[in-house]
Tab-separated table of C-alpha atoms and ligand atoms in Angstrom:
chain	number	residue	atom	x	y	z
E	1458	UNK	CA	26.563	-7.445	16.115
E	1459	UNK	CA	27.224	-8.888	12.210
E	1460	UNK	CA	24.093	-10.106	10.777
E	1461	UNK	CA	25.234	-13.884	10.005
E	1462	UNK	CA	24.582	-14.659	5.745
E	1463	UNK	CA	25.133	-17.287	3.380
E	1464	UNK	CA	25.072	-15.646	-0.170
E	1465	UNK	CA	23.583	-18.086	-2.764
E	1466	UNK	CA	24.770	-16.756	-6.026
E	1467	UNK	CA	25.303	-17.143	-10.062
E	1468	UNK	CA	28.502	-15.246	-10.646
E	1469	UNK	CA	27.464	-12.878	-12.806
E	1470	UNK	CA	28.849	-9.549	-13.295
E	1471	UNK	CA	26.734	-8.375	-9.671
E	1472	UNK	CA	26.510	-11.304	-7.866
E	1473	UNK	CA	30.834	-10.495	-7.764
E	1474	UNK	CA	29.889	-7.539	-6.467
E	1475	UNK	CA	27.379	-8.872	-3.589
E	1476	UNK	CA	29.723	-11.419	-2.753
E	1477	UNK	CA	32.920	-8.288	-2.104
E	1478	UNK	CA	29.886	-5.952	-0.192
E	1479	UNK	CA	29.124	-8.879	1.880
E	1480	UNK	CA	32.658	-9.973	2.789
E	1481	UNK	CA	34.274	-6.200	3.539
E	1482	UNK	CA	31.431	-4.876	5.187
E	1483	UNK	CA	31.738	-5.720	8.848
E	1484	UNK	CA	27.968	-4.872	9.214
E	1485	UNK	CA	27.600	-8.710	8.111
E	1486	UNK	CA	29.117	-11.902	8.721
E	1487	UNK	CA	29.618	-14.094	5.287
E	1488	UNK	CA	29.526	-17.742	6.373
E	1489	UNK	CA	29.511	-19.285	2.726
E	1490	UNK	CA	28.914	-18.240	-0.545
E	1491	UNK	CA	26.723	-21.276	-2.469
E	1492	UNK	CA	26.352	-21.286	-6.289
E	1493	UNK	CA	23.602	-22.496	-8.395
E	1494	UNK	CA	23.125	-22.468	-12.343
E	1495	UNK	CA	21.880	-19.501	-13.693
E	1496	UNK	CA	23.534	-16.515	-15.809
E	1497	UNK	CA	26.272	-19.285	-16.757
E	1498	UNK	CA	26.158	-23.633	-15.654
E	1499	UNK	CA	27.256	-23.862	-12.513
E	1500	UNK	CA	30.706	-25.378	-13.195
E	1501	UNK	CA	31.020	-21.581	-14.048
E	1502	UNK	CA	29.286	-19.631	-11.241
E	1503	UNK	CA	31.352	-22.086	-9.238
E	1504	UNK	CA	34.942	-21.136	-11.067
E	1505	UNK	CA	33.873	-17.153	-10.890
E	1506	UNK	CA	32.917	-17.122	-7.262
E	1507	UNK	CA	36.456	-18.681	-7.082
E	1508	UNK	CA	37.859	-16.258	-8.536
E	1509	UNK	CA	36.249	-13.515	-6.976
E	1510	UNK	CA	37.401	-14.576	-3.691
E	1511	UNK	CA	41.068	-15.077	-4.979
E	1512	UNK	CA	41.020	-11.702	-6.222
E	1513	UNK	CA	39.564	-10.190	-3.143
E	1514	UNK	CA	41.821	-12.201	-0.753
E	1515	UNK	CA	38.355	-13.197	0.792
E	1516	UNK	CA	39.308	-16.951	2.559
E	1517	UNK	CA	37.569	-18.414	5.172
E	1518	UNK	CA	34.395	-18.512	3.620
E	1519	UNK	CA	33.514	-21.649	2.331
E	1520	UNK	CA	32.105	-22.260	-1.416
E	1521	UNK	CA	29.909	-25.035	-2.819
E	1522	UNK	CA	28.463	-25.998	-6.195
E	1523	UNK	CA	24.369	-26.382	-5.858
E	1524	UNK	CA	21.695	-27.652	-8.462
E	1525	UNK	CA	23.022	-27.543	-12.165
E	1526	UNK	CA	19.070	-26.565	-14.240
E	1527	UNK	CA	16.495	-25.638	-12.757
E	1528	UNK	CA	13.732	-27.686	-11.004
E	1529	UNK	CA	11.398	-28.369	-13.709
E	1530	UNK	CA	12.584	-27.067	-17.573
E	1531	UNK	CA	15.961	-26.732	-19.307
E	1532	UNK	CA	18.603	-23.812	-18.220
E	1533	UNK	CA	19.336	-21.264	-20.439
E	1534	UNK	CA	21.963	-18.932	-19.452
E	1535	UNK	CA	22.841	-15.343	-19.898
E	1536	UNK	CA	26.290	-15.315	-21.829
E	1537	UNK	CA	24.241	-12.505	-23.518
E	1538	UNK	CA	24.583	-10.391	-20.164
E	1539	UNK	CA	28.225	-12.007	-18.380
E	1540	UNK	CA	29.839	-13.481	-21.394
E	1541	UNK	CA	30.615	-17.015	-22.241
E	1542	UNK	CA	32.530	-17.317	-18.618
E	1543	UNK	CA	30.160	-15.495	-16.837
E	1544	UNK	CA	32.855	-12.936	-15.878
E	1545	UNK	CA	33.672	-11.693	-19.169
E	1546	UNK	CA	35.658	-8.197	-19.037
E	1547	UNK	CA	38.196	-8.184	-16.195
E	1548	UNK	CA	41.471	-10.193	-15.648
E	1549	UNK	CA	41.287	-12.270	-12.988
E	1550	UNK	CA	44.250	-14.781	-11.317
E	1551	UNK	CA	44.061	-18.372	-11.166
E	1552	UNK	CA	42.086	-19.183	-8.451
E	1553	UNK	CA	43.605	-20.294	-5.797
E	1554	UNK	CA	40.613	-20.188	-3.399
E	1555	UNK	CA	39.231	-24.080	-3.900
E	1556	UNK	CA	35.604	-25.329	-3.883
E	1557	UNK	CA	34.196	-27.900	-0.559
E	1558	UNK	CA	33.320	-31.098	-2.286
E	1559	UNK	CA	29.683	-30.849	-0.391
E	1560	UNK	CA	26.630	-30.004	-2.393
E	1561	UNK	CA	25.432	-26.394	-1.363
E	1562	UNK	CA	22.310	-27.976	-0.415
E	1563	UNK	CA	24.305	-30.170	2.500
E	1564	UNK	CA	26.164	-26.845	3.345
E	1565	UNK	CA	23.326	-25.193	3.684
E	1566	UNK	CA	21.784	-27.687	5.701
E	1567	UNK	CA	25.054	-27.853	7.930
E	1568	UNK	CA	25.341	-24.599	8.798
E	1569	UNK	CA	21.640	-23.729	9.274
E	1570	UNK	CA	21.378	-26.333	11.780
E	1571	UNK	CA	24.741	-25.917	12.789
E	1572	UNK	CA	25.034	-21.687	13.912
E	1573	UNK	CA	24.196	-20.552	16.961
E	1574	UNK	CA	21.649	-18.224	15.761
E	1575	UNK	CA	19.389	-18.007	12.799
E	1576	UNK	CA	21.032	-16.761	9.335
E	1577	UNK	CA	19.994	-14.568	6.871
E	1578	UNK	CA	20.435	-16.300	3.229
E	1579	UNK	CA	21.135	-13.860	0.387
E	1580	UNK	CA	19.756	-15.472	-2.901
E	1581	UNK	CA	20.971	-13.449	-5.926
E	1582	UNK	CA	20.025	-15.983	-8.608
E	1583	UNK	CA	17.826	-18.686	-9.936
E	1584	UNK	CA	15.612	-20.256	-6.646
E	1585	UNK	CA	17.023	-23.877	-6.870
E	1586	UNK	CA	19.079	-24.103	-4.277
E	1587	UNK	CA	16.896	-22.729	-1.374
E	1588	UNK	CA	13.788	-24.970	-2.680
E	1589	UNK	CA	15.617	-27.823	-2.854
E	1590	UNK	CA	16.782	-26.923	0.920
E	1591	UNK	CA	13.435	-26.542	2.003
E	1592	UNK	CA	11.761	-29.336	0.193
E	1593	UNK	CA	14.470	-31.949	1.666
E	1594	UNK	CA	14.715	-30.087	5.115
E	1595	UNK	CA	11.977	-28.600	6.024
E	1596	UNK	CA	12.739	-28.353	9.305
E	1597	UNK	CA	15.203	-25.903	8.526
E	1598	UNK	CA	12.928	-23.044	8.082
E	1599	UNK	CA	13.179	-21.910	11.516
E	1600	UNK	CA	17.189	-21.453	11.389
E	1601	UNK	CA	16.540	-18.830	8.576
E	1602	UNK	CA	16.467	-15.744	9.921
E	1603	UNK	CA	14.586	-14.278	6.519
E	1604	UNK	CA	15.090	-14.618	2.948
E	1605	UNK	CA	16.609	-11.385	1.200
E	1606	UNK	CA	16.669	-12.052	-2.691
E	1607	UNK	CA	17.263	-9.862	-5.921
E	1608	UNK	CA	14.956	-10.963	-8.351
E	1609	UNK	CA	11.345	-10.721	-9.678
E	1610	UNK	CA	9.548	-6.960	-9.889
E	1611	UNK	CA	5.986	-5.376	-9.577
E	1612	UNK	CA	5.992	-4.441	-13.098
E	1613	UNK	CA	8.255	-5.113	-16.502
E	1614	UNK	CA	10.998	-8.274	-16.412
E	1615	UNK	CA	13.976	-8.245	-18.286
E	1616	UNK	CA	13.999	-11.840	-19.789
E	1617	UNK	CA	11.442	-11.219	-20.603
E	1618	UNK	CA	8.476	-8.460	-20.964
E	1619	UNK	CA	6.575	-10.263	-17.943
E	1620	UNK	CA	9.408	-11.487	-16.266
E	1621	UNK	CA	12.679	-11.071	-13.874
E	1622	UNK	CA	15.801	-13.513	-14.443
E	1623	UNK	CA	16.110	-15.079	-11.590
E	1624	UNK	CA	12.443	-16.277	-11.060
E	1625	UNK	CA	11.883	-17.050	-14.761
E	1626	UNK	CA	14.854	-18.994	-15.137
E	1627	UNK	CA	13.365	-21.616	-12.130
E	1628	UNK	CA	9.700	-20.478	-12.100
E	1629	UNK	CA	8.545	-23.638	-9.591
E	1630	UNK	CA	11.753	-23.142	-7.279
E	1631	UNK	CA	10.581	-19.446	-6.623
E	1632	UNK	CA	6.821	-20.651	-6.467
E	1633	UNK	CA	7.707	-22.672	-3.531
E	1634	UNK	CA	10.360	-19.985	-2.041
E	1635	UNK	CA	7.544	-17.715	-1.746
E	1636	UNK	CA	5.226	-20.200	-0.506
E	1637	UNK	CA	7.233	-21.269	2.260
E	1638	UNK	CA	6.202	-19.092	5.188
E	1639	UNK	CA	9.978	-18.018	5.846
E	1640	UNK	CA	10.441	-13.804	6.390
E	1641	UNK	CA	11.159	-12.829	2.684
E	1642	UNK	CA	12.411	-9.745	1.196
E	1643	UNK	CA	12.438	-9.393	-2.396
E	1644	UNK	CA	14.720	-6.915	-4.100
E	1645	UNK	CA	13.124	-6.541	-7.622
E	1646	UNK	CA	13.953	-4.710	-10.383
E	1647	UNK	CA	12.277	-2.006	-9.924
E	1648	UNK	CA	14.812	-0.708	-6.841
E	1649	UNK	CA	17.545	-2.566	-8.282
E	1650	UNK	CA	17.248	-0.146	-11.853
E	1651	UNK	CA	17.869	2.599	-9.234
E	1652	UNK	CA	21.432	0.724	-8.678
E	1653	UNK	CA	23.292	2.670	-11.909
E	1654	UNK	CA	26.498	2.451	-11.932
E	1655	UNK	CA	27.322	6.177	-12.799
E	1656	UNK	CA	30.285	7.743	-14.377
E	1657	UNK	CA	31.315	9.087	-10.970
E	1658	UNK	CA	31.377	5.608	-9.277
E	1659	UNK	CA	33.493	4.230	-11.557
E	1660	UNK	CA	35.508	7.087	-10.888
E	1661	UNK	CA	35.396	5.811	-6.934
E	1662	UNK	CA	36.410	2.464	-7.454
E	1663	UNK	CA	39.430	3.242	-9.568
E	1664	UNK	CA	40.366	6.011	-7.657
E	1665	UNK	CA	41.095	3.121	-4.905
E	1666	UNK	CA	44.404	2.519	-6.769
E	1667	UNK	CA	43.541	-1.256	-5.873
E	1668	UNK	CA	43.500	-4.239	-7.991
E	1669	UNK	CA	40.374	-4.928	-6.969
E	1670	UNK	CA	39.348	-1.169	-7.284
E	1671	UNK	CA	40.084	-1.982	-11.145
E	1672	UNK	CA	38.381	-4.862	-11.400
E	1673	UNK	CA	34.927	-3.750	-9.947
E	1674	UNK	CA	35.502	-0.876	-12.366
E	1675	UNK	CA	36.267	-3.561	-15.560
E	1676	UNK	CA	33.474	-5.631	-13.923
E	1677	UNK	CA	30.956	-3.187	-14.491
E	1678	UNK	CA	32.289	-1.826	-17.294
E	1679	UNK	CA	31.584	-4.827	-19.284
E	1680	UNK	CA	28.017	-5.213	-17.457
E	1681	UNK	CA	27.195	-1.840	-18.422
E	1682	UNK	CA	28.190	-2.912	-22.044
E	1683	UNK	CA	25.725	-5.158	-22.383
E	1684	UNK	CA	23.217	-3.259	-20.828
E	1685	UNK	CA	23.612	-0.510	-23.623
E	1686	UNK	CA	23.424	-3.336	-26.281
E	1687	UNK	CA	20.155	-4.813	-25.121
E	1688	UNK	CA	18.142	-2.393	-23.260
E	1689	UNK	CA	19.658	1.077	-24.023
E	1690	UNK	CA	20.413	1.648	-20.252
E	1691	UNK	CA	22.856	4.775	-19.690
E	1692	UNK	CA	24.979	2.982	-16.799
E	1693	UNK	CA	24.797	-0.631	-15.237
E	1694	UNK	CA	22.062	-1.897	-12.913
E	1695	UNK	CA	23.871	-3.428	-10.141
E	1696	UNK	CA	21.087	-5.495	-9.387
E	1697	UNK	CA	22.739	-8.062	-6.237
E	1698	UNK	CA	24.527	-6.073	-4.274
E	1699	UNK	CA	21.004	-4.227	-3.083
E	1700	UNK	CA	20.102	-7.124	-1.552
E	1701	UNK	CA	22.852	-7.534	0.777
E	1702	UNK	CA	22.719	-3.747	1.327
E	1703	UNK	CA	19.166	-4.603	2.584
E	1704	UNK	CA	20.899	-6.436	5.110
E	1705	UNK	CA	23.741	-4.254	6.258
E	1706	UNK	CA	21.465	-1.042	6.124
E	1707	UNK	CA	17.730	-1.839	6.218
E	1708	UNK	CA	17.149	2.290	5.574
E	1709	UNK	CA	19.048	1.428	2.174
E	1710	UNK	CA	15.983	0.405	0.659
E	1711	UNK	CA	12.228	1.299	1.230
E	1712	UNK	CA	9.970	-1.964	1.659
E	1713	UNK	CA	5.826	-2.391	1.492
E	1714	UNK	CA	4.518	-5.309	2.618
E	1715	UNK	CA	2.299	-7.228	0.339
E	1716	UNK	CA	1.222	-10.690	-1.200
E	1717	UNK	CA	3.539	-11.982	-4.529
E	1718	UNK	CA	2.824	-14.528	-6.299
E	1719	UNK	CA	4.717	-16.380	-9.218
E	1720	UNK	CA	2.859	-17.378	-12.365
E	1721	UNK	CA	3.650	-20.913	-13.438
E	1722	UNK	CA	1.674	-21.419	-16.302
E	1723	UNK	CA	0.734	-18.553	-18.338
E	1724	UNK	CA	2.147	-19.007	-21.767
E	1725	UNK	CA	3.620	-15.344	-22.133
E	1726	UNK	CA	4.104	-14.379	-18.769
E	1727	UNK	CA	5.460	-17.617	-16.859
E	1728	UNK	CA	8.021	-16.340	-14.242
E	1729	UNK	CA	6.094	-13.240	-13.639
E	1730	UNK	CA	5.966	-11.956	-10.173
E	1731	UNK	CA	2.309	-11.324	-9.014
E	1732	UNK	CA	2.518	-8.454	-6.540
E	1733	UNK	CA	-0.378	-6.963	-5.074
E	1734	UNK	CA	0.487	-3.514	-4.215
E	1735	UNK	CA	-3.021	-2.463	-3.640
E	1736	UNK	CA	-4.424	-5.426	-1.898
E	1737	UNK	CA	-7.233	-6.112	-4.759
E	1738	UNK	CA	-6.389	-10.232	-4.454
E	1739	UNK	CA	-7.354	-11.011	-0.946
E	1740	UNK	CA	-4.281	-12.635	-0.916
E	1741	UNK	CA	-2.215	-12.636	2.659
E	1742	UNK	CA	0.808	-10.698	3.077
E	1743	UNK	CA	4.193	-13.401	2.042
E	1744	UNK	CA	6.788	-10.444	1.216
E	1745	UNK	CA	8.141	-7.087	1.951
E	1746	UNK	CA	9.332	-5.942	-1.543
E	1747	UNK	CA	11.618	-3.058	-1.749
E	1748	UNK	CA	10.625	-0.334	-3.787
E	1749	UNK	CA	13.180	2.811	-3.202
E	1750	UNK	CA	16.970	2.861	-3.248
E	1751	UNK	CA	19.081	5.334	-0.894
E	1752	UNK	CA	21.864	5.295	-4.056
E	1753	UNK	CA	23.912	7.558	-1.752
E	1754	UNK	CA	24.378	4.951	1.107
E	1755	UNK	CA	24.509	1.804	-1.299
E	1756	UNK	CA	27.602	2.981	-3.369
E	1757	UNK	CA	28.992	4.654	-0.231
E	1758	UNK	CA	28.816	0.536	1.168
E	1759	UNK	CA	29.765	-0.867	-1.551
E	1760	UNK	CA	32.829	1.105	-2.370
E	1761	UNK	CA	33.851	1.331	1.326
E	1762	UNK	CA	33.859	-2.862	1.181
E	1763	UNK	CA	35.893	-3.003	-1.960
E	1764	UNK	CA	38.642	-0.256	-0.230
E	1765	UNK	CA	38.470	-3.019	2.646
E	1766	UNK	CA	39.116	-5.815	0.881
E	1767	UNK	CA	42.290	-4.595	-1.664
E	1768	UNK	CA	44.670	-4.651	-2.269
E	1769	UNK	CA	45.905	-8.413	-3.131
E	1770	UNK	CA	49.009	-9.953	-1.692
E	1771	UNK	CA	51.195	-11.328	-4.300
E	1772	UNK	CA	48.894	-11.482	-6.739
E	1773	UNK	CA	50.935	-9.698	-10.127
E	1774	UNK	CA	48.452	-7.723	-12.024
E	1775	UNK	CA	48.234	-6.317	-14.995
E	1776	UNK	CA	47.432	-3.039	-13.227
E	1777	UNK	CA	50.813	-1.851	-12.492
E	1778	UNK	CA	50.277	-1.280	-9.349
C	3252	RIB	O1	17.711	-9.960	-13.344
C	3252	RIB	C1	18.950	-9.717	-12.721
C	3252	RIB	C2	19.438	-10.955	-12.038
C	3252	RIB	O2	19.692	-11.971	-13.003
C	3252	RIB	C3	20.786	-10.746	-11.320
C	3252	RIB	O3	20.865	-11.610	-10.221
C	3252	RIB	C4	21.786	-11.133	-12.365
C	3252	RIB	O4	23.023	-11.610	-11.800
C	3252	RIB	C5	21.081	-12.268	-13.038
C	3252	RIB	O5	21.324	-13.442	-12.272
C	3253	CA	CA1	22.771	-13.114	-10.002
């Protein structure tokens, strides 16, 4: 039976990629895809996941815009990572897939209380969305099934030394996230910098002969780009797709259970994840948080959901296909 999801996203090179492993992989059932603010505002997460679905004939599956900055300081986005559109690198048609003129918050709400059956929401951004869900309805908490997110880590950020994206960029949203009691599973960086897009998977997704094969390929082309630039990495983390791969496959990713915890206040390390491998806090158990990537059965997902999904319907491309 398809695990029902809701993806909450910041398209972003990866979240793209999340958002085509969770619509062509019949292991799960996308129910909406919700932006937020994060690598780009979220006029442009909202535009990208758009286009993404345009691209990937993906309809059906409702989009709404969410919180525009985080909780409680400024946004600052990533056009240093995704470019000044969020998507930079790939062509992409008009979109032709429109927005619902409901807050993602109200969506969320809807649906939650609304499906037959719990739901598993997919955050692969900045927090604000799902604490502003669970702030206003609280009583929502027990139509989540669990919480799988990509973001924070047991060790090194990338934002900065201390700390992951996602969590720094809305430090209180994730404070309350992991607060809240509901099933979590965090997908950090430390099993999502086992993601690398290699040489040979590139190789996959073009070898699909699909539009869309050639756009994951330009996608992460372009990710793996800026990668090189700022952190000397060989091949692209593809940090959001693990998440949802967490949710199609649990044996994609080995989990520990432990306590994390996300420093608010400390002037060089606010947006840190706190995670307490070895138990030394006291501290109860809030999180499973995934430690060890099965790259063989995450790319074979992931490029088995893009071959699902192509090729477009009268879409011209400058692919000659
Ligand atoms: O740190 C990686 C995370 O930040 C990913 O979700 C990426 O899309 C960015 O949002
Ligand atoms: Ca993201």
């Amino acid at each position: 039976m398809a695990v029902p999801i809701i993806i909450d996203c910041d398209p972003g090179h990866d979240d793209a990629l999340a958002i085509l492993l969770a619509a062509g992989d019949p292991a799960v059932d996308l129910l909406a895809i919700t932006t937020v603010a994060g690598n780009q505002t979220v006029e442009k997460t909202t535009l990208n996941a758009r286009r993404v679905c345009t691209v990937a004939g993906i309809t059906g599956v409702p989009i709404a815009a969410g919180c525009p900055k985080p909780l409680a300081q400024r946004l600052a986005v990533a056009a240093d990572v995704h470019g000044e559109s969020g998507l930079d690198g790939p062509w992409f048609p008009e979109p032709t897939v429109e927005a619902e003129p409901e807050h993602a918050v109200e969506l969320l709400h809807r649906i939650l209380t609304g499906h037959p059956e719990p739901v598993t929401l997919v955050p692969t951004a900045p927090l604000t969305n799902i604490a502003l869900l669970l702030t206003r309805y609280p009583e929502c908490a027990s139509r989540i099934r669990e919480i799988v997110l990509m973001g924070g880590s047991t060790g090194r950020g990338n934002r900065t030394p201390a700390a992951e994206f996602n969590i720094h960029t809305d430090p209180e949203a994730a404070d309350i996230v992991f607060r809240s009691g509901v099933p979590l599973t965090m997908c950090g960086l430390d099993v999502t910098h086992q993601a690398l897009a290699t040489p040979e998977v590139l190789a996959r997704l073009d070898g699909l002969g699909t539009d869309l094969g050639h756009v994951c390929a330009e996608l992460i082309r372009f990710f793996a780009s800026s990668y090189r630039t700022l952190y000397g990495f060989p091949a692209a983390p593809v940090h959001d797709p693990v998440a949802v791969a967490r949710v199609i496959d649990p044996d994609v990713v080995r989990c520990v259970e432990t306590n994390v915890a996300v420093e608010l206040r400390g002037e060089l390390t606010r947006g840190m994840t706190v995670v307490d491998l070895h138990g030394r806090t006291g501290r109860p158990v809030n999180a499973r948080v995934a430690l060890e990537l099965r790259q063989d059965l995450f790319w074979d997902r992931v490029v088995a959901a893009v071959a699902a999904l192509g090729p477009q319907a009268g879409i011209r491309s400058p692919y000659g296909r």
